[in-house]
Tab-separated table of C-alpha atoms in Angstrom:
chain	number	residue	atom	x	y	z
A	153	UNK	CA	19.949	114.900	-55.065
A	154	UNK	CA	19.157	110.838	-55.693
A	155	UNK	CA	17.210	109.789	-58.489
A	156	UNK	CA	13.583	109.408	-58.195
A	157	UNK	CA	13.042	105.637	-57.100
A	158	UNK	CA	9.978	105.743	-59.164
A	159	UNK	CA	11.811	106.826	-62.572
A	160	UNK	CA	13.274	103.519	-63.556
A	161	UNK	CA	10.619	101.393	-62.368
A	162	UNK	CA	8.288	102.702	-64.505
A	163	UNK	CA	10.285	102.444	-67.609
A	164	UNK	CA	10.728	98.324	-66.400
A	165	UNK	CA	7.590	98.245	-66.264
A	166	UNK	CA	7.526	99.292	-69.979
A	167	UNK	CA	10.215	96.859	-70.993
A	168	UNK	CA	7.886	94.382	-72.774
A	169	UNK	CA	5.906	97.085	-74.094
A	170	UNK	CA	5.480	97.051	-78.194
A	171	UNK	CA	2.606	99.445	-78.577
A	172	UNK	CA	2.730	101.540	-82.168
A	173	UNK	CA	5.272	99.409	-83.176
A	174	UNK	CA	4.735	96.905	-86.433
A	175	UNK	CA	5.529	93.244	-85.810
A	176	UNK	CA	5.481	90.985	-88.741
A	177	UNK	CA	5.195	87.154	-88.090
A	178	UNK	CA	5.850	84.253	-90.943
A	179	UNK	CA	4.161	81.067	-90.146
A	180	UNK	CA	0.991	83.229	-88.838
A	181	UNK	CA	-1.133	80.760	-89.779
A	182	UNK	CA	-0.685	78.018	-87.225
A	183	UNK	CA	1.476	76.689	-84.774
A	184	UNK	CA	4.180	78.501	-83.232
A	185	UNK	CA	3.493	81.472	-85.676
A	186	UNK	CA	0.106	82.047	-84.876
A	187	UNK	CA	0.513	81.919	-80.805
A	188	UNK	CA	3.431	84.570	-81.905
A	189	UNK	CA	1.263	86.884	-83.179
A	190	UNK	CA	-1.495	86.760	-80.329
A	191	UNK	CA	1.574	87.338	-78.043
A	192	UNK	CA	3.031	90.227	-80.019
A	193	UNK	CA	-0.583	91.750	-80.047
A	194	UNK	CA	-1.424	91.474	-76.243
A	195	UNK	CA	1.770	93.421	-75.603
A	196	UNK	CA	0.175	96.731	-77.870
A	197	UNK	CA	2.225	95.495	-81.360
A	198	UNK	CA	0.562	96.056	-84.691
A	199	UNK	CA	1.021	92.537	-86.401
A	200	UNK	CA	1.515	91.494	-90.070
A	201	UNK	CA	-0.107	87.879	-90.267
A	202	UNK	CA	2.125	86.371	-93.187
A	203	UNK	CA	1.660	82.443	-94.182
A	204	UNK	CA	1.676	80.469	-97.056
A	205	UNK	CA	-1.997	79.882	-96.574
A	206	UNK	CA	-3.890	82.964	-97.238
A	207	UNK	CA	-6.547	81.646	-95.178
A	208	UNK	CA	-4.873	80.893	-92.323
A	209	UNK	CA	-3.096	84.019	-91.719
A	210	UNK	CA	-6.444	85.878	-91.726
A	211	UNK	CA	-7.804	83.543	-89.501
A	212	UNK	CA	-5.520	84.827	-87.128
A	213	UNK	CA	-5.517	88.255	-88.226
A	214	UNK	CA	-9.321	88.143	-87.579
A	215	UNK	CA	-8.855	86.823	-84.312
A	216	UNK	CA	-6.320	89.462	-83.348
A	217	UNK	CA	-8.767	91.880	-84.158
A	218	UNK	CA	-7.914	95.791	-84.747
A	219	UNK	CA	-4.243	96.110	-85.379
A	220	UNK	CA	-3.739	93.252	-87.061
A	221	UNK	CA	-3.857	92.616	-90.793
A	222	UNK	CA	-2.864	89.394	-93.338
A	223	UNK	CA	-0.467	88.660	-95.558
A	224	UNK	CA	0.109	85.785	-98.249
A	225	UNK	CA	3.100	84.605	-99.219
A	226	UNK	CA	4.980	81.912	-100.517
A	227	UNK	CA	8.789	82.040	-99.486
A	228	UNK	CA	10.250	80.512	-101.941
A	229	UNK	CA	8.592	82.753	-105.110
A	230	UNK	CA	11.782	84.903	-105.989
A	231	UNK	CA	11.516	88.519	-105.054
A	232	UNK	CA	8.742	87.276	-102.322
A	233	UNK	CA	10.445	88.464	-99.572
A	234	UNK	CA	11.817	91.523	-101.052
A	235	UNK	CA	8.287	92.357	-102.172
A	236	UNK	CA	6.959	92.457	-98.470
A	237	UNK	CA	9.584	94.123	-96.997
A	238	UNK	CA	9.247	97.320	-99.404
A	239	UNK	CA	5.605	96.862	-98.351
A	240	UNK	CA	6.430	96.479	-94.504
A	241	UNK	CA	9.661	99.263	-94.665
A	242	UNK	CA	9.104	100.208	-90.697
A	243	UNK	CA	8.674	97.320	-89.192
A	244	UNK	CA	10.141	96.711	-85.690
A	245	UNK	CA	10.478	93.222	-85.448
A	246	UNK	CA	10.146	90.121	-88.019
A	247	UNK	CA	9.912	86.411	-86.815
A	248	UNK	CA	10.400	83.845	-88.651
A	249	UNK	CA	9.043	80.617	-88.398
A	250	UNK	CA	7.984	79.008	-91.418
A	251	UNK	CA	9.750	75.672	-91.458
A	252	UNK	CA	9.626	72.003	-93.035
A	253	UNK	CA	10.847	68.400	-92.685
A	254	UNK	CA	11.956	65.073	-94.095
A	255	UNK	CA	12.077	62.477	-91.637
A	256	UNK	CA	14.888	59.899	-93.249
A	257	UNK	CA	18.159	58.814	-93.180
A	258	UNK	CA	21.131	60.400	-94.920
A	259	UNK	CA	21.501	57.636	-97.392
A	260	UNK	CA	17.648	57.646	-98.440
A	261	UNK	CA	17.258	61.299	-99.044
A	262	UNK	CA	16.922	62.444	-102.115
A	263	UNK	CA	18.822	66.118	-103.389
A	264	UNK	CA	15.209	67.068	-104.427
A	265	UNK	CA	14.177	66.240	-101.012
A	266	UNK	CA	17.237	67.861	-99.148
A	267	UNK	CA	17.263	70.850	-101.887
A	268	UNK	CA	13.213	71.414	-100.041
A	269	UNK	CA	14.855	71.614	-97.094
A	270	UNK	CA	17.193	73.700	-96.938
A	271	UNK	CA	15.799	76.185	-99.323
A	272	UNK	CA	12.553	76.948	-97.200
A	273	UNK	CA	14.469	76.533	-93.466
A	274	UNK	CA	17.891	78.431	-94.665
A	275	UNK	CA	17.316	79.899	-98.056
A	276	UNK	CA	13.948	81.725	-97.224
A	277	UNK	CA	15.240	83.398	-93.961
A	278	UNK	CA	18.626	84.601	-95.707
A	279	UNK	CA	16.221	86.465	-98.056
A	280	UNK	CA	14.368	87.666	-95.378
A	281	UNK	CA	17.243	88.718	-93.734
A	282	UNK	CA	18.897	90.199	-96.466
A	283	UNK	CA	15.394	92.118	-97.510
A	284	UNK	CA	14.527	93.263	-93.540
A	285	UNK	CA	18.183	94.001	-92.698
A	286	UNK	CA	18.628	97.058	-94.246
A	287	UNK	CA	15.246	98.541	-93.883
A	288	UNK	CA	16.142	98.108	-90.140
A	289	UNK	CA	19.054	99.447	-90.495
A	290	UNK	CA	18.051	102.654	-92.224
A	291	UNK	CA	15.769	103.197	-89.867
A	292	UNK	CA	17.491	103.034	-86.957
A	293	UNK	CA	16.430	99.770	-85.100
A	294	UNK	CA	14.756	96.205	-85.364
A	295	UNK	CA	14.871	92.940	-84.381
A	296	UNK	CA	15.121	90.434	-86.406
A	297	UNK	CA	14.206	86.858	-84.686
A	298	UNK	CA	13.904	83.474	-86.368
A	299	UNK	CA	13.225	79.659	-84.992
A	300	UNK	CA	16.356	77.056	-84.842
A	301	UNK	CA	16.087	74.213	-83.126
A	302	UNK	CA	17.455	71.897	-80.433
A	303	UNK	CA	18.667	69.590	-83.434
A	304	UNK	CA	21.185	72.943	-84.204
A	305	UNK	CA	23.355	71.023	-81.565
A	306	UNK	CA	22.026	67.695	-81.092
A	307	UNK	CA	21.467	65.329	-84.311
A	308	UNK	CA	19.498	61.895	-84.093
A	309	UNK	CA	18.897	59.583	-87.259
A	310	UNK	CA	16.717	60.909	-89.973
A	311	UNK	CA	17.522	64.571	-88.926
A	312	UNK	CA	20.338	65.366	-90.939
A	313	UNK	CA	19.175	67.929	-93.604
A	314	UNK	CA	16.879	69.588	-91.021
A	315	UNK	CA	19.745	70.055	-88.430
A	316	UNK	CA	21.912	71.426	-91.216
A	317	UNK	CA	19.471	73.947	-91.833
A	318	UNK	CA	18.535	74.582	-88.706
A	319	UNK	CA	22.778	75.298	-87.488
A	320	UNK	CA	23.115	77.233	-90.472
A	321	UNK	CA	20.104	79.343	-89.453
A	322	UNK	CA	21.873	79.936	-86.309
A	323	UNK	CA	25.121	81.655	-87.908
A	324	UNK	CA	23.249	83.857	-90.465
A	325	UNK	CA	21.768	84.905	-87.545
A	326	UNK	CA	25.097	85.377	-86.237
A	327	UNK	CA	26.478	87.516	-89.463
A	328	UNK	CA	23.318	89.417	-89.497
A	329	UNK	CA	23.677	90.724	-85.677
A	330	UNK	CA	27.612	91.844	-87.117
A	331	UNK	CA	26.742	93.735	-90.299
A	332	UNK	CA	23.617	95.535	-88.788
A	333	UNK	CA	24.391	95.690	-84.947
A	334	UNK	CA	25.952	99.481	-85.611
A	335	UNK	CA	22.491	100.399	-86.327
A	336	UNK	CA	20.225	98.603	-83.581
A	337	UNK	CA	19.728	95.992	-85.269
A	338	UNK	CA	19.602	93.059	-83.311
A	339	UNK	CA	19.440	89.116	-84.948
A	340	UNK	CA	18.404	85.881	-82.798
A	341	UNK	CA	17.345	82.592	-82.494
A	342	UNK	CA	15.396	80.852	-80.554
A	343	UNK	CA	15.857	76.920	-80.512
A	344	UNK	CA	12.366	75.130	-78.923
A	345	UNK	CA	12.828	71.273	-78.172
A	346	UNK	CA	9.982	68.962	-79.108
A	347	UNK	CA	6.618	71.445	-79.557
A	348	UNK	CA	3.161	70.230	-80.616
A	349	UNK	CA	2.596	71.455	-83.837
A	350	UNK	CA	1.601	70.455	-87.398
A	351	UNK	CA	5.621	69.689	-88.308
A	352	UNK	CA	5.392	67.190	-85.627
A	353	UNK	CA	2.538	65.237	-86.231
A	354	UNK	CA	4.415	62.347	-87.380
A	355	UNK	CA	6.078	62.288	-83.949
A	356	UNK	CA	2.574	62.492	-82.176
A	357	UNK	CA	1.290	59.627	-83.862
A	358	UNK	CA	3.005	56.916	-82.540
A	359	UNK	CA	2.790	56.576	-78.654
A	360	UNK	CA	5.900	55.213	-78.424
A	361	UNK	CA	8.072	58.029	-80.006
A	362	UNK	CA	6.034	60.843	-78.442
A	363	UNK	CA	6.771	59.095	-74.981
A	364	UNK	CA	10.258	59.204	-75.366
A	365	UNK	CA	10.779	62.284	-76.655
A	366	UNK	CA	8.702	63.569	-73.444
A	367	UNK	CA	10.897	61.612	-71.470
A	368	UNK	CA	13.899	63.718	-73.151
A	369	UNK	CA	12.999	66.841	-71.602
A	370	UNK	CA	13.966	67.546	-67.981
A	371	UNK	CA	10.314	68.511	-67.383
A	372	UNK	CA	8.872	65.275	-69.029
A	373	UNK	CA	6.615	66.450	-71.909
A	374	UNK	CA	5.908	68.104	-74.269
A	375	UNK	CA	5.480	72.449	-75.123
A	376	UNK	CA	2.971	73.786	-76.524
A	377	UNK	CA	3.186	76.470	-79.006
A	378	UNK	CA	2.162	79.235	-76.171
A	379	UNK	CA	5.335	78.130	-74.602
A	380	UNK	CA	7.236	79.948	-77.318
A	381	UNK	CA	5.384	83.207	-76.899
A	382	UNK	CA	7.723	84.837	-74.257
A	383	UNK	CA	10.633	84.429	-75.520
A	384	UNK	CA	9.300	86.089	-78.862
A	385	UNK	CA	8.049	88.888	-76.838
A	386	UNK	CA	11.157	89.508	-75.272
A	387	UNK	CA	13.612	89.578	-78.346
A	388	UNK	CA	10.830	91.452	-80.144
A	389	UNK	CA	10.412	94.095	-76.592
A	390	UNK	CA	13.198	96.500	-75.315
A	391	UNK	CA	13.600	94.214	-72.712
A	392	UNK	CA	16.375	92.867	-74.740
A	393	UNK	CA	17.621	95.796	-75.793
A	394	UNK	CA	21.203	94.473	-75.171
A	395	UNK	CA	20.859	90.527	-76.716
A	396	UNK	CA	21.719	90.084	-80.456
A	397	UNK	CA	23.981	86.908	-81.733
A	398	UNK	CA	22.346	85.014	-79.252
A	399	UNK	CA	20.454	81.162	-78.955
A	400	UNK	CA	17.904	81.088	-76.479
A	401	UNK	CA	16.910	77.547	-75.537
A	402	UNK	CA	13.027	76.882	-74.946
A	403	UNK	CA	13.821	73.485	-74.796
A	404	UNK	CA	12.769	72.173	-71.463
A	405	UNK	CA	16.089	71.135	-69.887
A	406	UNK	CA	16.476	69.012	-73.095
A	407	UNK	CA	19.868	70.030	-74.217
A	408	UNK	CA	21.012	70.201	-69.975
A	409	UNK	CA	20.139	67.169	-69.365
A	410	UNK	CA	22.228	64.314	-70.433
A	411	UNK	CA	19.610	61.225	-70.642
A	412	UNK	CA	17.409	60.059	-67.771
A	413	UNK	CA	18.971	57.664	-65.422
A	414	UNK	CA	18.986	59.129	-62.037
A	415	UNK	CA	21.979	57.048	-60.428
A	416	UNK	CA	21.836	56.645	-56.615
A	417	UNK	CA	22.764	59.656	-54.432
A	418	UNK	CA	25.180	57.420	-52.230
């Protein structure tokens, strides 16, 4: 006898699903973050709203509604992370995307200023990792999804420290999906291109650089933070039950597309 046609697509239609399970978003506050955790909550999740700003996050948690609930933290307070993940011990998914920036060249930074850096964009997620990882692990499952970036791969001047971080994010990600992928536990990145948010805002303010950077991107502008929310949802969902290790570009043809000249077809 076949299989019922109707059996398998009713569980697709249940890929994306994430109700009754706890999704915990850093960077809740604004942003990417906080468009994360409206996503994560429209597909069913229960959401952790954790930011810096104590305020923020339950702004957002408020305007999730039922389900939701706020959490402050600062990152870089030793134990911080370990802290909130005895707190949040079954939690399905954790996305990361607290993040920071110094626009300058190599030869003007400071160490205080690349120490900043790297500690919040590489140090911070390695101690989430390290705190979330095993949790997931003894419990069977998890996802465990932070924000790269385009500049992972692509460098321009005054992005030096950030890309650093930003590569090295990419291969803890990496080490993380081999040490815990016997469990279910599944580690990736995501890597936007240029997104209007509050890290860009020096960007933004001068027409000029804005303009080119839109020009950058195969679909000439800019994405907005929503534009992020999918691919959250999907590394957070059973959709990609099968994807850990992985980069996946929400760049807008940025990194396809090799500059703008459109030579003659003949």
């Amino acid at each position: 006898m076949g299989e019922d046609p109707k059996g398998p697509r009713t569980a697709y239609r249940d890929l994306f699903r994430l109700h009754g399970r706890r999704t915990l978003v850093l960077g809740a506050g604004s942003g990417i973050g906080r468009e994360a955790a409206h996503g994560l909550a429209a597909h069913g999740a229960e959401v952790v709203c954790a930011d810096l700003d104590g305020d923020a996050a339950a702004s957002t948690a408020n305007a999730i509604g039922a389900g939701a609930e706020p959490y402050e933290i600062d990152l870089l307070e030793p134990g911080a992370a370990e802290q909130m993940a005895s707190r949040y011990a079954e939690t399905h998914a954790v996305v990361i995307t607290a993040a920071t920036n110094v626009r300058k060249r190599l030869a003007d930074y400071t160490r205080d200023e690349f120490d900043r850096v790297l500690t919040l964009n590489l140090g911070a997620t390695f101690e989430v990792i390290r705190a979330f990882g095993p949790r997931m692990e003894h419990n069977g499952g998890g996802s465990i999804i932070a924000f790269s970036s385009i500049r992972a791969s692509t460098v321009e001047p005054g992005q030096g420290p950030y890309a650093a971080s930003k590569a090295g994010l990419v291969q803890l990600l990496r080490t993380a999906a081999a040490e815990f992928g016997h469990a279910g536990v599944r580690a990736n990145a995501i890597a936007p291109g240029v997104v209007e948010t509050p890290l860009t805002a020096q960007i933004k303010s001068s027409p000029e650089w804005y303009q080119a950077y839109a020009a950058k991107s195969a679909l000439g502008r800019w994405a907005r933070p929503a534009e992020m929310v999918g691919a959250v949802v999907y590394l957070a969902s059973d959709a990609s039950s099968f994807v850990t290790g992985a980069v996946l570009a929400v760049d807008g043809g940025w990194t396809a597309v090799d500059g703008r000249f459109e030579p003659p077809a003949s």
